[in-house]
Coordinates of C-alpha atoms in Angstrom, one line a residue:
M1 CA -28.3 -25.8 52.5
K2 CA -29.9 -26.0 56.0
I3 CA -29.1 -23.8 58.9
T4 CA -27.7 -25.8 61.8
A5 CA -26.8 -23.1 64.4
A6 CA -27.5 -19.5 65.2
D7 CA -25.3 -18.0 67.9
V8 CA -25.3 -14.5 69.4
V9 CA -22.0 -12.9 70.4
V10 CA -22.0 -9.8 72.7
T11 CA -18.6 -8.1 73.0
S12 CA -17.3 -4.7 74.0
P13 CA -14.0 -3.8 72.3
G14 CA -14.2 -0.1 72.9
R15 CA -18.0 -0.2 72.8
N16 CA -20.8 -2.8 72.8
F17 CA -21.7 -4.9 69.8
V18 CA -24.2 -7.6 69.2
T19 CA -23.4 -10.1 66.4
L20 CA -25.4 -13.0 65.0
R21 CA -23.5 -15.9 63.5
I22 CA -25.4 -18.4 61.4
T23 CA -23.8 -21.7 60.5
T24 CA -25.0 -24.1 57.7
E25 CA -24.7 -27.9 57.3
D26 CA -21.9 -27.3 54.8
G27 CA -19.9 -25.4 57.4
L28 CA -20.4 -21.9 55.9
T29 CA -20.9 -19.1 58.4
G30 CA -22.5 -15.7 58.0
L31 CA -22.4 -12.7 60.3
G32 CA -25.1 -10.0 61.0
D33 CA -24.9 -6.9 63.1
A34 CA -27.7 -6.5 65.7
T35 CA -26.2 -3.6 67.7
L36 CA -28.8 -1.2 69.2
N37 CA -26.8 1.4 71.1
G38 CA -27.8 1.5 74.8
R39 CA -30.4 -1.4 74.3
E40 CA -28.0 -4.2 73.2
L41 CA -29.2 -6.9 75.6
A42 CA -32.8 -6.4 74.4
V43 CA -31.8 -7.5 70.9
E44 CA -29.6 -10.2 72.2
A45 CA -32.5 -11.8 74.1
Y46 CA -34.9 -11.3 71.1
L47 CA -32.4 -13.2 68.9
R48 CA -31.3 -15.9 71.3
E49 CA -34.7 -16.7 72.8
H50 CA -37.2 -16.0 70.0
V51 CA -35.4 -15.9 66.6
A52 CA -32.5 -18.4 66.7
P53 CA -34.8 -21.4 67.4
L54 CA -36.9 -20.6 64.3
L55 CA -33.9 -20.6 62.0
L56 CA -32.7 -24.1 62.7
G57 CA -33.5 -26.4 59.7
R58 CA -34.4 -23.5 57.4
D59 CA -32.9 -23.1 53.9
A60 CA -30.0 -20.6 54.2
H61 CA -30.5 -19.6 50.6
A62 CA -34.2 -18.5 51.1
V63 CA -33.3 -14.9 52.1
E64 CA -36.5 -13.2 51.0
D65 CA -38.8 -15.9 52.4
T66 CA -36.9 -15.9 55.8
W67 CA -37.2 -12.1 55.9
Q68 CA -41.0 -12.2 55.4
Y69 CA -41.3 -15.2 57.8
L70 CA -39.6 -13.3 60.6
Y71 CA -41.3 -9.9 59.9
R72 CA -44.8 -11.1 59.4
G73 CA -44.8 -14.3 61.6
A74 CA -44.2 -12.5 64.9
Y75 CA -47.4 -10.4 64.5
W76 CA -45.7 -7.6 66.4
R77 CA -44.0 -5.7 63.5
R78 CA -41.4 -3.0 63.2
G79 CA -39.7 -1.3 66.1
P80 CA -35.9 -1.0 66.6
V81 CA -35.5 -4.3 68.6
T82 CA -37.4 -6.4 66.1
M83 CA -35.9 -4.8 63.0
A84 CA -32.3 -5.0 64.3
A85 CA -32.9 -8.7 64.9
V86 CA -34.4 -9.2 61.4
A87 CA -31.5 -7.2 60.0
A88 CA -28.9 -9.5 61.6
V89 CA -30.5 -12.6 60.2
D90 CA -30.9 -11.1 56.7
T91 CA -27.3 -9.8 56.6
A92 CA -25.9 -13.1 57.8
L93 CA -27.8 -15.0 55.1
W94 CA -26.5 -12.6 52.4
D95 CA -23.0 -13.2 53.8
I96 CA -23.6 -17.0 53.4
K97 CA -25.0 -16.6 49.9
G98 CA -21.9 -14.7 48.8
K99 CA -19.6 -17.2 50.3
A100 CA -21.5 -20.1 48.7
A101 CA -21.3 -18.3 45.3
G102 CA -17.6 -17.3 45.8
L103 CA -18.6 -13.6 45.2
P104 CA -18.8 -10.4 47.2
V105 CA -22.3 -9.5 48.1
Y106 CA -22.3 -6.4 45.8
Q107 CA -22.0 -8.7 42.8
L108 CA -25.1 -10.6 43.9
L109 CA -27.0 -7.2 44.1
G110 CA -26.3 -6.4 40.5
G111 CA -22.6 -5.4 40.5
A112 CA -20.8 -2.2 41.0
C113 CA -22.2 1.2 39.9
R114 CA -19.1 3.0 40.9
T115 CA -15.4 2.5 41.9
G116 CA -16.0 3.5 45.5
A117 CA -18.4 5.2 47.9
L118 CA -17.7 8.8 48.8
A119 CA -17.4 9.0 52.6
Y120 CA -17.6 11.9 55.1
G121 CA -15.8 12.1 58.3
H122 CA -16.7 13.9 61.6
A123 CA -14.8 17.1 62.2
S124 CA -15.6 18.9 65.5
G125 CA -14.1 21.2 68.1
R126 CA -15.0 22.9 71.3
D127 CA -14.4 26.2 69.6
I128 CA -13.8 27.4 66.0
P129 CA -10.0 27.2 66.0
E130 CA -10.2 23.6 67.3
L131 CA -12.8 22.7 64.7
L132 CA -10.7 24.1 61.9
D133 CA -7.8 22.0 63.1
S134 CA -10.1 19.0 63.1
V135 CA -11.1 19.7 59.5
R136 CA -7.5 19.9 58.5
A137 CA -6.8 16.6 60.1
H138 CA -9.7 14.9 58.2
L139 CA -8.5 16.3 54.9
A140 CA -5.0 15.1 55.7
D141 CA -6.5 11.6 56.3
G142 CA -8.0 11.7 52.8
F143 CA -11.6 12.7 53.4
R144 CA -13.2 14.7 50.6
A145 CA -16.3 15.6 52.7
V146 CA -16.7 16.5 56.4
R147 CA -19.5 16.8 58.9
I148 CA -19.1 20.0 61.0
Q149 CA -20.1 20.0 64.7
S150 CA -19.1 22.7 67.2
G151 CA -19.2 23.4 70.8
I152 CA -21.7 26.1 71.8
P153 CA -20.6 29.1 74.0
G154 CA -22.0 28.6 77.5
L155 CA -22.5 24.8 77.2
D156 CA -19.9 22.6 78.8
S157 CA -20.6 19.5 76.8
V158 CA -22.2 19.0 73.4
Y159 CA -23.0 15.6 72.0
G160 CA -21.2 15.0 68.7
V161 CA -18.2 17.2 69.6
A162 CA -15.3 14.7 70.1
A163 CA -13.1 17.0 72.3
S164 CA -15.9 17.9 74.8
A165 CA -16.1 16.2 78.1
A166 CA -18.9 13.6 78.4
G167 CA -19.4 12.1 81.8
E168 CA -16.6 11.1 84.2
G169 CA -14.2 13.4 82.2
E170 CA -14.1 11.2 79.2
R171 CA -14.3 12.4 75.6
Y172 CA -16.8 11.8 72.8
D173 CA -14.5 9.8 70.6
Y174 CA -15.2 6.1 69.9
E175 CA -17.9 5.7 72.5
P176 CA -20.6 8.5 72.8
A177 CA -22.6 6.1 75.0
R178 CA -21.1 6.6 78.4
R179 CA -20.0 3.7 80.7
T180 CA -21.0 5.0 84.1
R181 CA -19.4 2.1 86.0
T182 CA -21.7 2.5 89.0
A183 CA -24.0 0.0 90.8
H184 CA -27.0 1.5 89.0
P185 CA -25.9 2.9 85.6
R186 CA -27.8 5.9 84.3
P187 CA -27.4 8.1 81.3
T188 CA -25.2 11.2 81.6
E189 CA -27.3 14.4 81.6
E190 CA -26.3 17.4 79.5
T191 CA -27.6 21.0 79.3
W192 CA -28.9 22.2 76.0
D193 CA -29.8 25.7 74.7
T194 CA -31.4 25.8 71.2
R195 CA -31.3 29.6 70.9
A196 CA -27.6 29.7 71.7
Y197 CA -27.0 26.9 69.1
L198 CA -29.1 28.8 66.4
R199 CA -27.1 32.0 67.0
H200 CA -23.7 30.2 66.9
M201 CA -23.9 27.8 63.9
P202 CA -23.9 30.4 61.1
T203 CA -20.7 31.9 62.5
V204 CA -19.2 28.4 62.5
F205 CA -20.0 27.7 58.9
E206 CA -18.8 31.2 57.9
A207 CA -15.4 30.4 59.4
V208 CA -15.2 27.0 57.8
R209 CA -16.1 28.3 54.3
H210 CA -13.7 31.2 54.7
T211 CA -10.9 28.9 55.6
F212 CA -11.5 26.0 53.2
G213 CA -13.3 27.6 50.3
P214 CA -16.6 26.8 48.4
E215 CA -15.8 23.3 47.0
L216 CA -15.5 21.2 50.2
P217 CA -18.8 19.3 50.9
L218 CA -19.9 20.3 54.4
L219 CA -22.6 18.4 56.4
H220 CA -24.2 19.2 59.7
D221 CA -26.3 17.1 62.2
G222 CA -29.0 18.8 64.3
H223 CA -29.6 15.6 66.4
H224 CA -33.4 16.2 66.3
R225 CA -33.0 19.2 68.7
M226 CA -35.1 21.8 66.8
T227 CA -38.7 22.4 66.3
P228 CA -39.8 22.7 62.7
I229 CA -39.8 26.5 62.7
Q230 CA -36.3 26.6 64.4
A231 CA -35.0 24.1 61.8
A232 CA -36.4 26.2 59.0
R233 CA -34.6 29.2 60.4
L234 CA -31.3 27.3 60.6
G235 CA -31.7 25.9 57.1
K236 CA -32.3 29.4 55.8
D237 CA -29.4 30.9 57.8
L238 CA -27.0 28.3 56.4
E239 CA -28.0 28.7 52.8
P240 CA -25.0 31.0 52.0
Y241 CA -22.6 28.2 53.0
D242 CA -24.0 25.6 50.6
L243 CA -24.4 22.6 52.8
F244 CA -24.3 19.1 51.4
W245 CA -27.1 18.4 53.9
L246 CA -28.7 19.4 57.2
E247 CA -29.4 16.2 59.0
D248 CA -32.1 15.3 61.6
A249 CA -33.1 18.9 61.9
T250 CA -36.3 18.0 63.8
P251 CA -37.8 14.7 65.2
G252 CA -39.0 12.7 62.2
E253 CA -41.9 10.9 63.8
D254 CA -44.3 13.5 62.5
Q255 CA -43.4 13.3 58.8
R256 CA -45.6 16.3 58.0
A257 CA -43.3 18.6 60.1
L258 CA -40.8 18.4 57.3
R259 CA -43.2 20.4 55.1
L260 CA -42.6 23.5 57.1
I261 CA -38.9 23.2 56.8
R262 CA -39.0 22.5 53.1
E263 CA -41.2 25.6 52.5
H264 CA -38.6 27.9 54.0
T265 CA -35.2 26.7 52.9
T266 CA -33.4 25.2 50.0
T267 CA -30.7 23.6 52.2
P268 CA -30.9 19.8 51.4
L269 CA -32.4 17.7 54.2
A270 CA -31.4 14.2 55.4
I271 CA -33.3 12.2 58.0
G272 CA -33.9 8.6 59.1
E273 CA -31.1 7.2 61.3
V274 CA -33.7 6.4 64.0
F275 CA -36.2 5.0 61.5
N276 CA -36.5 1.3 61.1
S277 CA -39.0 0.7 58.3
V278 CA -39.9 2.0 54.8
H279 CA -43.2 3.0 56.3
D280 CA -41.4 5.8 58.2
Y281 CA -40.5 7.4 54.9
T282 CA -43.6 7.3 52.8
T283 CA -44.8 10.9 53.2
L284 CA -41.3 12.2 53.2
L285 CA -40.5 10.5 49.9
Q286 CA -43.8 11.0 48.1
E287 CA -43.9 14.7 48.9
R288 CA -40.2 15.1 48.2
L289 CA -39.6 16.5 51.7
I290 CA -36.1 15.0 52.1
D291 CA -33.1 14.6 49.8
Y292 CA -31.2 11.8 51.6
V293 CA -32.3 8.6 53.3
R294 CA -30.2 8.0 56.5
S295 CA -31.3 4.5 57.6
A296 CA -28.7 1.9 58.6
V297 CA -28.8 -1.7 57.4
T298 CA -28.3 -2.7 61.0
H299 CA -31.5 -1.0 62.2
T300 CA -33.8 -1.2 59.2
G301 CA -34.3 -4.9 58.5
G302 CA -31.0 -5.7 56.7
I303 CA -29.8 -5.6 53.1
T304 CA -33.1 -6.9 51.7
A305 CA -35.2 -4.2 53.3
V306 CA -32.8 -1.3 52.7
R307 CA -32.4 -2.2 49.1
K308 CA -36.2 -1.9 48.7
L309 CA -36.2 1.4 50.6
L310 CA -33.6 2.8 48.3
D311 CA -35.4 1.7 45.2
L312 CA -38.4 3.5 46.4
A313 CA -36.3 6.6 47.3
A314 CA -34.9 6.6 43.7
V315 CA -38.4 6.9 42.3
Y316 CA -38.8 10.3 44.1
G317 CA -35.2 11.5 43.4
A318 CA -33.8 10.9 46.9
K319 CA -30.4 9.4 47.5
S320 CA -28.7 7.2 50.1
G321 CA -26.7 8.6 53.0
M322 CA -26.5 5.6 55.3
H323 CA -25.9 5.9 59.0
G324 CA -22.3 4.8 59.8
P325 CA -20.9 5.8 63.2
T326 CA -19.0 3.4 65.4
D327 CA -22.2 2.0 67.0
I328 CA -22.6 0.2 63.6
S329 CA -20.2 -2.7 63.9
P330 CA -17.8 -3.5 61.1
V331 CA -20.3 -6.1 59.9
G332 CA -23.0 -3.5 59.6
M333 CA -20.6 -1.1 57.9
A334 CA -19.6 -3.8 55.4
A335 CA -23.2 -4.5 54.6
A336 CA -23.8 -0.8 53.9
L337 CA -20.8 -0.6 51.6
H338 CA -22.0 -3.5 49.4
L339 CA -25.2 -1.6 49.0
D340 CA -23.4 1.7 48.4
L341 CA -21.5 0.1 45.5
A342 CA -24.5 -1.5 43.9
V343 CA -27.4 1.0 44.1
H344 CA -27.8 3.6 41.4
N345 CA -29.0 6.4 43.8
F346 CA -26.0 6.4 46.2
G347 CA -25.3 9.8 47.8
I348 CA -22.7 9.6 50.5
Q349 CA -21.6 7.2 53.3
E350 CA -21.0 8.2 56.9
Y351 CA -17.7 6.8 58.1
M352 CA -16.0 6.8 61.5
R353 CA -13.0 4.5 62.0
H354 CA -13.5 1.9 64.6
A355 CA -11.2 1.7 67.7
P356 CA -8.1 -0.6 67.3
E357 CA -9.7 -3.0 69.8
T358 CA -12.8 -3.3 67.6
L359 CA -10.7 -4.2 64.6
E360 CA -9.0 -7.0 66.7
V361 CA -12.4 -8.6 67.1
F362 CA -13.7 -7.9 63.6
R363 CA -11.3 -8.6 60.7
T364 CA -12.4 -6.6 57.7
S365 CA -11.6 -6.5 54.0
Y366 CA -13.1 -3.1 53.2
R367 CA -10.8 -0.2 52.6
F368 CA -10.7 3.6 52.6
E369 CA -8.6 5.3 49.9
D370 CA -8.6 8.8 48.5
G371 CA -11.9 9.7 50.2
L372 CA -13.7 6.6 48.9
L373 CA -14.8 3.4 50.7
H374 CA -14.9 0.0 49.0
P375 CA -16.2 -3.3 50.5
G376 CA -13.4 -5.4 49.0
D377 CA -13.8 -8.5 46.8
A378 CA -13.7 -11.3 49.4
P379 CA -16.7 -13.7 49.1
G380 CA -19.7 -12.6 51.2
L381 CA -19.4 -9.4 53.3
G382 CA -15.7 -9.7 53.8
V383 CA -15.7 -9.6 57.6
E384 CA -14.7 -12.3 60.1
L385 CA -15.2 -12.5 63.9
D386 CA -12.3 -13.5 66.1
D387 CA -14.0 -15.4 69.0
A388 CA -10.8 -15.4 71.2
A389 CA -10.5 -11.6 70.8
A390 CA -14.2 -11.1 71.4
S391 CA -14.1 -13.0 74.7
R392 CA -11.5 -10.5 76.1
F393 CA -14.0 -7.7 76.0
P394 CA -17.1 -8.4 78.1
Y395 CA -20.3 -6.3 77.9
E396 CA -20.5 -3.1 80.0
P397 CA -23.7 -1.1 80.3
A398 CA -23.5 2.2 78.4
Y399 CA -26.0 4.8 77.5
L400 CA -26.3 7.9 75.3
P401 CA -26.8 11.1 77.2
V402 CA -30.1 12.8 78.1
N403 CA -30.4 16.4 77.1
R404 CA -32.1 18.9 79.4
L405 CA -33.0 22.5 78.8
R406 CA -31.8 25.1 81.3
D407 CA -35.1 24.9 83.1
G408 CA -34.6 21.1 83.6
T409 CA -37.0 19.9 81.0
V410 CA -35.9 16.7 79.1
H411 CA -35.3 17.8 75.6
D412 CA -36.4 15.8 72.5
W413 CA -33.6 14.6 70.3

């Protein structure tokens, strides 16, 4: 079954998405998510100009061979742009394979290990009362686990807190990457104070536990904004509140930095949403420095690569916790859910509902019921792209914020 076309669709229904659509001689189509938040056009060009021509005439069923061909054949390996492009091709080919077989992709991966994937939602507030209301709203929506993010006294805007202002008076809701709508778009700059954050977060979790009790799984994202010793302190300070995980406590490029955190706290650790290869994890897994792998299918080479990563993680007792905010398109989310259902070492799935405009463009079969996500049983991934709807939402430049310390230094995150 030969590939006859590979088209790239860029659309912005609430936020920017890059989608690859592969078509075969039999008329089957497969979709792959190639969205790289704030660098979307780099991946579009990589796919359109370098990858799509290589796919024409190839066997659409040769998923593993095509993955190796694209990864090794370019000589320049890894990196977010390359791996997002490879992921889009790989995911689209799995979609085609499922449609050809008349089966959902999870069945091709070995079948279901569970009835659904436990999902966590994003509760946040500018202050503790607003945060508690957000937790209540998420529980009312059916979530059984929630991520806790809070405003920090003295800081006007905090990334990850939906109700805080974020450039031009907008809110951090569906689109944390700001659309500056100027002749020369630039990222919004926000002030950050790590010491204030470290003082405040234990009081936040104390209030949440006091209100909602000991059973509710609570997660927290540090957004890479701590040094290893600061992260060790926070992990230790939060131990009484029994977190499900502390995520991205420190930048992960130096894998050995996690040793210091691990030595000082028993709070479970999750990392990897900015990683794009199994090689980013080798020390972390072999030395058991993390508990959850956070990579997204979209940014880590597709279903083929993430399945291998999770198989390796299982050897060292680590579980999945795949990245799933709204900068992962419904195509990428569906791909994650098929893996969630099929892998033995599933942990939890991040889930943010997409904007209504996004769901006009991407028609999905996955569902959220009683705190669990299921990819559905439609053949392939179970997502279709509406071209007419996509054409109504042209691309707009948008960038994640830059954090600066109070002295003006650009802060690592």
